[in-house]
């Protein structure tokens, strides 16, 4: 007898703590039984339960994908960046296409679940499968089912989502029989994923906002930092406020952006390409927001890039540095002194009421308002720049300098910090003032591979 798993649960192990996936899987099976389905006759497939010691896992997974009646995909950024999730999704999609070719019927057997919020636009092939319904609630769209399960596992939002998924699975499993793909070896499937690494820029003037994060991770805290509860496995999981209103500060920022107007947004991690990405956003008439963890300046990979940003003119980019009152470590002045020396050109703007694009020590109760104001000002400046026509210089050779008419620039105050005040780095030579003595940042730095943050 051919095993036809009632449904196949496809998910990214990297992005999904197993206890939450198992809880959702068990609740889905219970809900199927409650509505009259009989998954016990053809047990559902979840890789942890379906693989035994010594199994050829690519063939075992292939057999399950090639014979299952329904396919439940837990969408997340990690899912779209997983090679084998892409292979599973592509192989099952091929079965749907074959059934469509034979019967001209589209079977709703691929059931997407928004497990964690997606970033940017989904590829067209994936976006065509609807992953939410109107009555599933706004929390499902903005937070994803895993966060709802984490915070309120007995609440109506989670139960409603499980019921919707179970109903879709039962229809597909009981009413249709998709063609089998026997002998399927997922190792030989060319999957549609990964796609999460493909940055898709919005069209110029599309009201898109780029959010850039510079934050630490829990397993490699900066020198002097001991409070790991504010961090996760990736900078994307940074939560400077407790208890958080949203799963992460990046998600909170995206919610504020969405509520501020007809804007879309995406989240990136600050890296060596920050300058070129900001140039790209500007070329596309888009604004940008940098969310900076003050402790990030003690990471050399972040510090150099942020200091380089400080020396640029970015009138349509805002910088916001959150800080929670209960975070005693971040109340120490040395970390803010370190930050001020990296952002020494922008630092004087932090309290300027007419220039709200650089704000530090932003508390949880003022984050939404300050970000909304920052976004509005950045958008207004972008429109002003867009409507300004630059003057053209005459063509021809550059004229020679006229003796005696060279006008020196303004003198730089002798107490101004050096251009690159990094530990172990020499200051930029100055022609009009002596460079002040180096002032080391707070404590030794721990080297960190920037790839760990991706």
Short mmCIF file of C-alpha atoms in Angstrom, two decimals:
data_model
loop_
_atom_site.label_atom_id
_atom_site.label_comp_id
_atom_site.label_asym_id
_atom_site.label_seq_id
_atom_site.Cartn_x
_atom_site.Cartn_y
_atom_site.Cartn_z
CA UNK A 1 0.00 0.00 0.00
CA UNK A 2 1.35 3.41 -1.00
CA UNK A 3 1.60 5.83 1.90
CA UNK A 4 -0.21 9.09 1.17
CA UNK A 5 0.54 11.46 4.05
CA UNK A 6 -2.59 13.46 4.82
CA UNK A 7 -0.41 16.55 4.64
CA UNK A 8 3.29 17.34 4.44
CA UNK A 9 4.60 20.04 6.79
CA UNK A 10 7.33 22.05 5.07
CA UNK A 11 9.31 24.49 7.21
CA UNK A 12 12.79 25.95 7.70
CA UNK A 13 14.58 24.44 10.66
CA UNK A 14 16.90 27.46 10.95
CA UNK A 15 14.08 29.96 11.54
CA UNK A 16 11.64 27.83 13.52
CA UNK A 17 12.20 26.68 17.12
CA UNK A 18 11.10 23.07 17.11
CA UNK A 19 8.76 23.40 20.07
CA UNK A 20 6.58 25.92 18.21
CA UNK A 21 6.52 23.90 15.00
CA UNK A 22 5.58 20.78 16.97
CA UNK A 23 2.83 22.65 18.84
CA UNK A 24 1.35 23.92 15.57
CA UNK A 25 1.62 20.48 13.96
CA UNK A 26 -0.13 18.79 16.92
CA UNK A 27 -2.84 21.46 17.07
CA UNK A 28 -3.46 21.13 13.33
CA UNK A 29 -3.87 17.36 13.63
CA UNK A 30 -6.28 17.78 16.57
CA UNK A 31 -8.32 20.35 14.64
CA UNK A 32 -8.51 18.02 11.63
CA UNK A 33 -9.91 15.29 13.84
CA UNK A 34 -12.39 17.73 15.37
CA UNK A 35 -13.83 18.64 11.96
CA UNK A 36 -14.20 14.99 10.92
CA UNK A 37 -10.99 14.25 9.04
CA UNK A 38 -9.12 10.99 9.59
CA UNK A 39 -5.42 11.75 9.33
CA UNK A 40 -4.54 8.62 11.32
CA UNK A 41 -5.26 6.38 8.32
CA UNK A 42 -2.57 8.19 6.30
CA UNK A 43 -0.45 9.93 8.94
CA UNK A 44 0.78 13.43 8.19
CA UNK A 45 4.49 13.86 7.59
CA UNK A 46 6.85 16.02 9.62
CA UNK A 47 10.53 15.35 9.05
CA UNK A 48 11.46 14.83 12.71
CA UNK A 49 8.86 12.09 13.07
CA UNK A 50 9.10 10.66 9.55
CA UNK A 51 12.85 10.04 9.41
CA UNK A 52 14.53 7.13 11.13
CA UNK A 53 18.15 6.39 11.93
CA UNK A 54 20.04 5.56 8.76
CA UNK A 55 17.28 6.66 6.34
CA UNK A 56 18.22 8.20 3.02
CA UNK A 57 16.56 11.46 4.02
CA UNK A 58 16.42 12.97 0.51
CA UNK A 59 14.51 9.93 -0.77
CA UNK A 60 12.28 9.67 2.31
CA UNK A 61 11.34 13.33 2.03
CA UNK A 62 10.91 12.90 -1.72
CA UNK A 63 8.52 9.99 -1.23
CA UNK A 64 6.45 12.03 1.22
CA UNK A 65 6.32 15.11 -1.03
CA UNK A 66 5.58 12.93 -4.07
CA UNK A 67 2.58 11.21 -2.45
CA UNK A 68 1.11 13.61 0.14
CA UNK A 69 -2.45 14.84 -0.31
CA UNK A 70 -1.81 18.41 0.88
CA UNK A 71 1.24 20.54 1.48
CA UNK A 72 1.45 23.06 4.37
CA UNK A 73 4.30 25.55 3.94
CA UNK A 74 5.40 27.73 6.87
CA UNK A 75 6.52 30.90 5.09
CA UNK A 76 9.32 32.93 6.67
CA UNK A 77 12.45 34.75 5.46
CA UNK A 78 14.46 31.63 6.28
CA UNK A 79 11.99 29.45 4.34
CA UNK A 80 12.57 31.45 1.17
CA UNK A 81 16.30 31.20 1.73
CA UNK A 82 16.32 27.42 2.25
CA UNK A 83 17.45 25.27 -0.63
CA UNK A 84 15.55 22.17 0.51
CA UNK A 85 12.37 24.04 1.35
CA UNK A 86 12.57 25.28 -2.23
CA UNK A 87 12.98 21.74 -3.49
CA UNK A 88 9.96 20.53 -1.50
CA UNK A 89 7.82 23.46 -2.62
CA UNK A 90 8.83 23.09 -6.28
CA UNK A 91 8.25 19.34 -6.36
CA UNK A 92 4.75 19.65 -4.92
CA UNK A 93 3.97 22.58 -7.22
CA UNK A 94 4.83 20.32 -10.16
CA UNK A 95 2.16 17.84 -9.01
CA UNK A 96 -0.44 20.63 -8.94
CA UNK A 97 0.53 21.67 -12.45
CA UNK A 98 0.25 18.11 -13.71
CA UNK A 99 -3.22 17.78 -12.20
CA UNK A 100 -4.19 21.09 -13.78
CA UNK A 101 -2.95 19.90 -17.18
CA UNK A 102 -4.97 16.68 -16.91
CA UNK A 103 -8.22 18.07 -15.45
CA UNK A 104 -8.14 21.89 -15.86
CA UNK A 105 -8.83 22.10 -12.11
CA UNK A 106 -6.75 24.17 -9.72
CA UNK A 107 -6.51 22.22 -6.48
CA UNK A 108 -6.04 24.35 -3.31
CA UNK A 109 -3.66 21.75 -1.89
CA UNK A 110 -0.67 24.04 -1.37
CA UNK A 111 -1.57 25.80 1.88
CA UNK A 112 0.80 28.64 2.82
CA UNK A 113 0.99 29.80 6.45
CA UNK A 114 2.64 33.10 7.35
CA UNK A 115 4.93 31.75 10.04
CA UNK A 116 7.14 34.86 10.33
CA UNK A 117 6.70 38.23 8.58
CA UNK A 118 8.11 38.39 5.07
CA UNK A 119 10.43 41.13 3.84
CA UNK A 120 9.83 43.01 0.62
CA UNK A 121 7.86 41.67 -2.29
CA UNK A 122 7.34 37.95 -2.77
CA UNK A 123 8.33 36.44 -6.11
CA UNK A 124 5.34 36.21 -8.43
CA UNK A 125 5.34 32.40 -8.41
CA UNK A 126 4.93 32.40 -4.62
CA UNK A 127 2.72 35.47 -4.24
CA UNK A 128 -0.03 33.90 -6.35
CA UNK A 129 -0.85 31.54 -3.45
CA UNK A 130 -2.92 33.49 -0.92
CA UNK A 131 -1.51 33.05 2.59
CA UNK A 132 -4.09 34.99 4.63
CA UNK A 133 -7.79 35.78 4.75
CA UNK A 134 -9.49 38.94 5.97
CA UNK A 135 -10.86 37.43 9.18
CA UNK A 136 -7.48 36.04 10.30
CA UNK A 137 -6.74 39.40 11.93
CA UNK A 138 -4.06 42.09 11.50
CA UNK A 139 -1.71 40.41 13.99
CA UNK A 140 -1.35 37.43 11.67
CA UNK A 141 -0.27 39.66 8.77
CA UNK A 142 2.10 41.86 10.77
CA UNK A 143 3.55 39.34 13.24
CA UNK A 144 3.13 35.88 11.76
CA UNK A 145 1.65 32.79 13.36
CA UNK A 146 4.76 31.80 15.31
CA UNK A 147 4.71 35.04 17.29
CA UNK A 148 0.97 34.70 17.97
CA UNK A 149 1.58 31.15 19.17
CA UNK A 150 4.49 32.34 21.31
CA UNK A 151 2.52 35.12 23.04
CA UNK A 152 -1.07 33.83 23.12
CA UNK A 153 -1.33 30.11 22.30
CA UNK A 154 -4.86 29.87 23.68
CA UNK A 155 -6.10 33.08 22.12
CA UNK A 156 -8.69 33.49 19.37
CA UNK A 157 -6.14 34.67 16.79
CA UNK A 158 -4.11 31.48 16.94
CA UNK A 159 -7.17 29.22 17.06
CA UNK A 160 -8.74 30.99 14.09
CA UNK A 161 -5.60 30.51 12.00
CA UNK A 162 -5.37 26.82 12.85
CA UNK A 163 -9.03 26.33 11.94
CA UNK A 164 -8.56 28.04 8.57
CA UNK A 165 -5.53 25.91 7.71
CA UNK A 166 -7.25 22.68 8.81
CA UNK A 167 -10.31 23.44 6.68
CA UNK A 168 -8.13 24.03 3.61
CA UNK A 169 -6.15 20.84 4.21
CA UNK A 170 -9.31 18.73 4.65
CA UNK A 171 -10.82 19.97 1.38
CA UNK A 172 -7.67 19.18 -0.57
CA UNK A 173 -7.01 15.82 1.08
CA UNK A 174 -10.57 14.45 0.98
CA UNK A 175 -11.83 15.72 -2.38
CA UNK A 176 -8.84 15.35 -4.69
CA UNK A 177 -6.17 12.83 -5.59
CA UNK A 178 -3.13 14.43 -7.08
CA UNK A 179 -0.91 12.40 -9.42
CA UNK A 180 1.97 10.70 -7.63
CA UNK A 181 5.60 11.43 -8.31
CA UNK A 182 7.14 8.04 -7.60
CA UNK A 183 10.85 7.69 -6.96
CA UNK A 184 11.22 11.39 -6.24
CA UNK A 185 14.72 12.25 -4.99
CA UNK A 186 14.73 15.82 -3.70
CA UNK A 187 18.48 15.93 -4.12
CA UNK A 188 17.93 15.99 -7.87
CA UNK A 189 15.17 18.65 -7.84
CA UNK A 190 16.10 22.15 -8.95
CA UNK A 191 14.14 24.22 -6.45
CA UNK A 192 12.74 27.71 -6.85
CA UNK A 193 14.42 28.87 -3.63
CA UNK A 194 16.50 30.49 -2.23
CA UNK A 195 15.00 33.83 -3.10
CA UNK A 196 15.26 35.83 0.14
CA UNK A 197 18.70 37.09 -0.78
CA UNK A 198 17.43 38.76 -3.93
CA UNK A 199 16.78 42.37 -3.10
CA UNK A 200 13.98 43.71 -5.27
CA UNK A 201 14.06 47.47 -5.34
CA UNK A 202 10.71 49.18 -5.52
CA UNK A 203 9.99 51.31 -8.57
CA UNK A 204 11.15 54.94 -8.37
CA UNK A 205 8.67 57.06 -6.45
CA UNK A 206 6.82 54.00 -5.18
CA UNK A 207 6.79 55.19 -1.55
CA UNK A 208 9.19 52.49 -0.44
CA UNK A 209 11.21 52.87 2.78
CA UNK A 210 14.42 50.96 3.43
CA UNK A 211 15.06 50.11 7.09
CA UNK A 212 18.68 49.32 7.98
CA UNK A 213 19.60 47.60 11.27
CA UNK A 214 22.88 47.76 13.18
CA UNK A 215 22.54 45.57 16.27
CA UNK A 216 24.25 42.76 18.10
CA UNK A 217 23.43 39.09 18.53
CA UNK A 218 22.87 37.11 21.73
CA UNK A 219 25.79 34.72 21.40
CA UNK A 220 28.45 37.39 20.79
CA UNK A 221 27.79 40.44 22.94
CA UNK A 222 30.00 43.54 22.67
CA UNK A 223 32.60 44.31 25.31
CA UNK A 224 30.85 45.46 28.47
CA UNK A 225 27.39 44.21 27.42
CA UNK A 226 25.80 41.46 29.55
CA UNK A 227 22.06 41.81 28.91
CA UNK A 228 21.48 39.20 26.19
CA UNK A 229 17.67 39.23 26.43
CA UNK A 230 17.52 42.20 24.06
CA UNK A 231 19.08 40.18 21.24
CA UNK A 232 18.46 37.04 19.21
CA UNK A 233 20.32 34.89 16.70
CA UNK A 234 20.29 37.70 14.14
CA UNK A 235 20.26 41.51 14.29
CA UNK A 236 16.73 41.23 12.88
CA UNK A 237 15.62 39.85 16.27
CA UNK A 238 16.78 42.89 18.26
CA UNK A 239 14.15 44.02 20.81
CA UNK A 240 15.40 47.10 22.72
CA UNK A 241 12.07 47.57 24.53
CA UNK A 242 10.57 45.15 27.05
CA UNK A 243 7.91 43.97 26.96
CA UNK A 244 7.89 44.59 23.20
CA UNK A 245 4.76 45.83 21.44
CA UNK A 246 5.89 43.95 18.35
CA UNK A 247 8.11 40.87 17.94
CA UNK A 248 11.14 43.02 17.05
CA UNK A 249 11.96 46.71 16.69
CA UNK A 250 12.25 46.20 12.93
CA UNK A 251 8.65 44.95 12.80
CA UNK A 252 7.54 47.84 14.96
CA UNK A 253 9.21 50.26 12.56
CA UNK A 254 7.52 48.59 9.59
CA UNK A 255 4.15 48.90 11.30
CA UNK A 256 4.70 52.62 11.93
CA UNK A 257 5.76 53.08 8.30
CA UNK A 258 2.68 51.26 7.04
CA UNK A 259 0.39 53.35 9.28
CA UNK A 260 2.07 56.62 8.20
CA UNK A 261 0.93 56.42 4.59
CA UNK A 262 0.77 54.26 1.50
CA UNK A 263 4.32 53.01 2.05
CA UNK A 264 5.98 49.65 1.62
CA UNK A 265 9.16 48.77 3.49
CA UNK A 266 11.97 46.25 3.67
CA UNK A 267 14.60 45.45 6.29
CA UNK A 268 18.34 45.09 5.66
CA UNK A 269 21.34 44.67 7.95
CA UNK A 270 24.02 47.35 7.89
CA UNK A 271 27.12 46.11 6.10
CA UNK A 272 29.96 47.43 3.95
CA UNK A 273 27.51 48.12 1.11
CA UNK A 274 25.45 50.61 3.12
CA UNK A 275 26.64 53.63 1.14
CA UNK A 276 25.84 52.06 -2.24
CA UNK A 277 22.44 50.89 -0.99
CA UNK A 278 21.59 54.39 0.22
CA UNK A 279 22.68 55.74 -3.17
CA UNK A 280 20.37 53.23 -4.83
CA UNK A 281 17.46 54.25 -2.61
CA UNK A 282 18.07 57.91 -3.40
CA UNK A 283 18.21 57.15 -7.13
CA UNK A 284 14.82 55.43 -6.78
CA UNK A 285 13.36 58.42 -4.87
CA UNK A 286 13.12 56.39 -1.68
CA UNK A 287 13.79 57.32 1.93
CA UNK A 288 15.83 55.28 4.40
CA UNK A 289 15.83 54.81 8.17
CA UNK A 290 18.78 53.53 10.21
CA UNK A 291 17.92 51.83 13.52
CA UNK A 292 21.11 51.74 15.56
CA UNK A 293 21.88 49.80 18.72
CA UNK A 294 24.31 52.08 20.64
CA UNK A 295 26.39 49.01 21.49
CA UNK A 296 26.87 48.32 17.77
CA UNK A 297 29.63 50.94 17.59
CA UNK A 298 31.85 48.60 19.58
CA UNK A 299 31.69 46.15 16.68
CA UNK A 300 34.42 47.17 14.19
CA UNK A 301 32.35 45.97 11.23
CA UNK A 302 29.51 48.34 12.12
CA UNK A 303 31.67 51.17 13.47
CA UNK A 304 33.62 51.82 10.28
CA UNK A 305 30.52 51.80 8.10
CA UNK A 306 28.57 54.10 10.43
CA UNK A 307 31.47 56.54 10.69
CA UNK A 308 31.65 56.61 6.92
CA UNK A 309 27.92 57.37 6.84
CA UNK A 310 28.49 60.22 9.29
CA UNK A 311 30.74 61.91 6.76
CA UNK A 312 28.13 61.85 3.99
CA UNK A 313 25.25 64.15 3.16
CA UNK A 314 22.06 62.08 3.46
CA UNK A 315 19.14 64.55 3.69
CA UNK A 316 16.50 61.84 3.09
CA UNK A 317 17.83 59.35 5.65
CA UNK A 318 16.98 59.28 9.35
CA UNK A 319 18.95 57.76 12.22
CA UNK A 320 17.10 56.58 15.33
CA UNK A 321 18.82 55.04 18.37
CA UNK A 322 16.35 53.29 20.74
CA UNK A 323 17.07 52.94 24.45
CA UNK A 324 14.86 51.42 27.15
CA UNK A 325 14.68 53.02 30.60
CA UNK A 326 15.02 49.64 32.32
CA UNK A 327 18.23 48.81 30.44
CA UNK A 328 20.71 49.91 33.11
CA UNK A 329 23.76 49.02 31.01
CA UNK A 330 22.71 51.36 28.23
CA UNK A 331 22.31 54.17 30.73
CA UNK A 332 26.07 54.35 31.24
CA UNK A 333 27.67 57.40 29.66
CA UNK A 334 30.69 55.60 28.09
CA UNK A 335 28.54 53.86 25.49
CA UNK A 336 26.99 57.19 24.46
CA UNK A 337 30.41 58.80 24.34
CA UNK A 338 31.50 56.02 21.98
CA UNK A 339 28.44 56.63 19.85
CA UNK A 340 28.99 60.39 19.80
CA UNK A 341 32.52 59.94 18.50
CA UNK A 342 31.39 57.73 15.64
CA UNK A 343 28.56 60.13 14.74
CA UNK A 344 30.48 63.29 15.72
CA UNK A 345 29.23 65.32 12.74
CA UNK A 346 25.56 64.39 13.28
CA UNK A 347 25.69 64.45 17.08
CA UNK A 348 24.91 68.16 17.36
CA UNK A 349 21.58 67.55 15.53
CA UNK A 350 20.12 65.24 18.16
CA UNK A 351 18.12 67.99 19.94
CA UNK A 352 17.46 70.30 17.00
CA UNK A 353 13.63 70.70 16.81
CA UNK A 354 13.92 71.77 13.16
CA UNK A 355 16.01 68.79 12.10
CA UNK A 356 14.47 65.59 13.52
CA UNK A 357 16.45 63.13 11.37
CA UNK A 358 18.94 62.19 14.10
CA UNK A 359 17.51 61.07 17.42
CA UNK A 360 19.21 59.15 20.24
CA UNK A 361 18.01 57.61 23.49
CA UNK A 362 14.51 57.23 22.07
CA UNK A 363 12.28 55.58 24.65
CA UNK A 364 9.62 53.00 23.91
CA UNK A 365 6.77 55.44 24.53
CA UNK A 366 8.13 57.93 21.96
CA UNK A 367 9.47 55.58 19.30
CA UNK A 368 6.35 55.56 17.11
CA UNK A 369 5.89 59.34 17.12
CA UNK A 370 9.54 60.17 16.51
CA UNK A 371 9.81 57.65 13.70
CA UNK A 372 6.63 58.98 12.06
CA UNK A 373 7.96 62.56 12.22
CA UNK A 374 11.34 61.42 10.90
CA UNK A 375 9.66 59.66 7.99
CA UNK A 376 7.50 62.69 7.12
CA UNK A 377 10.47 65.07 7.15
CA UNK A 378 12.59 62.70 5.07
CA UNK A 379 9.79 62.32 2.53
CA UNK A 380 9.33 66.12 2.31
CA UNK A 381 13.03 66.65 1.76
CA UNK A 382 13.06 63.98 -0.90
CA UNK A 383 10.26 65.74 -2.77
CA UNK A 384 12.08 69.08 -2.45
CA UNK A 385 15.24 67.54 -3.87
CA UNK A 386 13.28 65.90 -6.67
CA UNK A 387 11.87 69.29 -7.70
CA UNK A 388 15.23 71.05 -7.65
CA UNK A 389 17.09 71.43 -10.95
CA UNK A 390 20.84 71.45 -10.57
CA UNK A 391 22.89 74.15 -12.31
CA UNK A 392 25.03 73.07 -15.23
CA UNK A 393 28.64 74.26 -15.41
CA UNK A 394 29.96 75.53 -18.74
CA UNK A 395 31.65 72.98 -20.96
CA UNK A 396 35.29 73.27 -21.90
CA UNK A 397 38.63 73.00 -20.11
CA UNK A 398 38.94 73.89 -16.45
CA UNK A 399 40.32 77.44 -16.04
CA UNK A 400 43.67 77.83 -14.26
CA UNK A 401 43.65 79.10 -10.65
CA UNK A 402 44.03 82.85 -10.20
CA UNK A 403 46.94 83.78 -7.98
CA UNK A 404 46.10 85.55 -4.76
CA UNK A 405 42.40 84.70 -4.84
CA UNK A 406 42.44 81.36 -3.01
CA UNK A 407 40.08 81.61 -0.04
CA UNK A 408 40.78 79.23 2.87
CA UNK A 409 37.93 77.24 4.33
CA UNK A 410 36.69 77.72 7.89
CA UNK A 411 39.04 76.55 10.58
CA UNK A 412 38.12 73.31 12.30
CA UNK A 413 37.96 73.72 16.09
CA UNK A 414 40.98 72.08 17.71
CA UNK A 415 38.75 70.08 20.07
CA UNK A 416 36.85 68.44 17.17
CA UNK A 417 37.33 64.63 17.23
CA UNK A 418 39.38 63.10 14.40
CA UNK A 419 37.60 61.81 11.30
CA UNK A 420 38.15 58.17 12.18
CA UNK A 421 38.40 58.02 15.98
CA UNK A 422 38.76 54.23 16.07
CA UNK A 423 40.86 52.20 18.36
CA UNK A 424 44.23 51.74 16.69
CA UNK A 425 43.44 53.95 13.67
CA UNK A 426 45.33 57.10 12.77
CA UNK A 427 43.35 60.34 12.41
CA UNK A 428 42.90 61.95 9.03
CA UNK A 429 45.63 64.60 8.50
CA UNK A 430 44.36 68.19 8.74
CA UNK A 431 45.87 71.24 7.11
CA UNK A 432 44.30 73.94 9.23
CA UNK A 433 44.36 72.58 12.74
CA UNK A 434 46.37 70.13 14.76
CA UNK A 435 44.68 66.80 15.27
CA UNK A 436 43.59 66.26 18.88
CA UNK A 437 44.86 63.34 20.83
CA UNK A 438 43.15 60.02 20.27
CA UNK A 439 40.50 59.12 22.77
CA UNK A 440 40.00 55.33 22.82
CA UNK A 441 36.55 53.86 22.73
CA UNK A 442 35.21 52.19 25.81
CA UNK A 443 37.12 48.99 26.37
CA UNK A 444 38.80 46.53 24.01
CA UNK A 445 36.89 45.34 20.99
CA UNK A 446 35.97 41.78 20.21
CA UNK A 447 36.53 40.95 16.51
CA UNK A 448 33.42 39.72 14.79
CA UNK A 449 32.78 38.27 11.38
CA UNK A 450 30.06 40.42 9.73
CA UNK A 451 28.79 37.33 7.90
CA UNK A 452 27.50 36.00 11.23
CA UNK A 453 24.85 38.73 11.18
CA UNK A 454 23.35 37.65 7.88
#
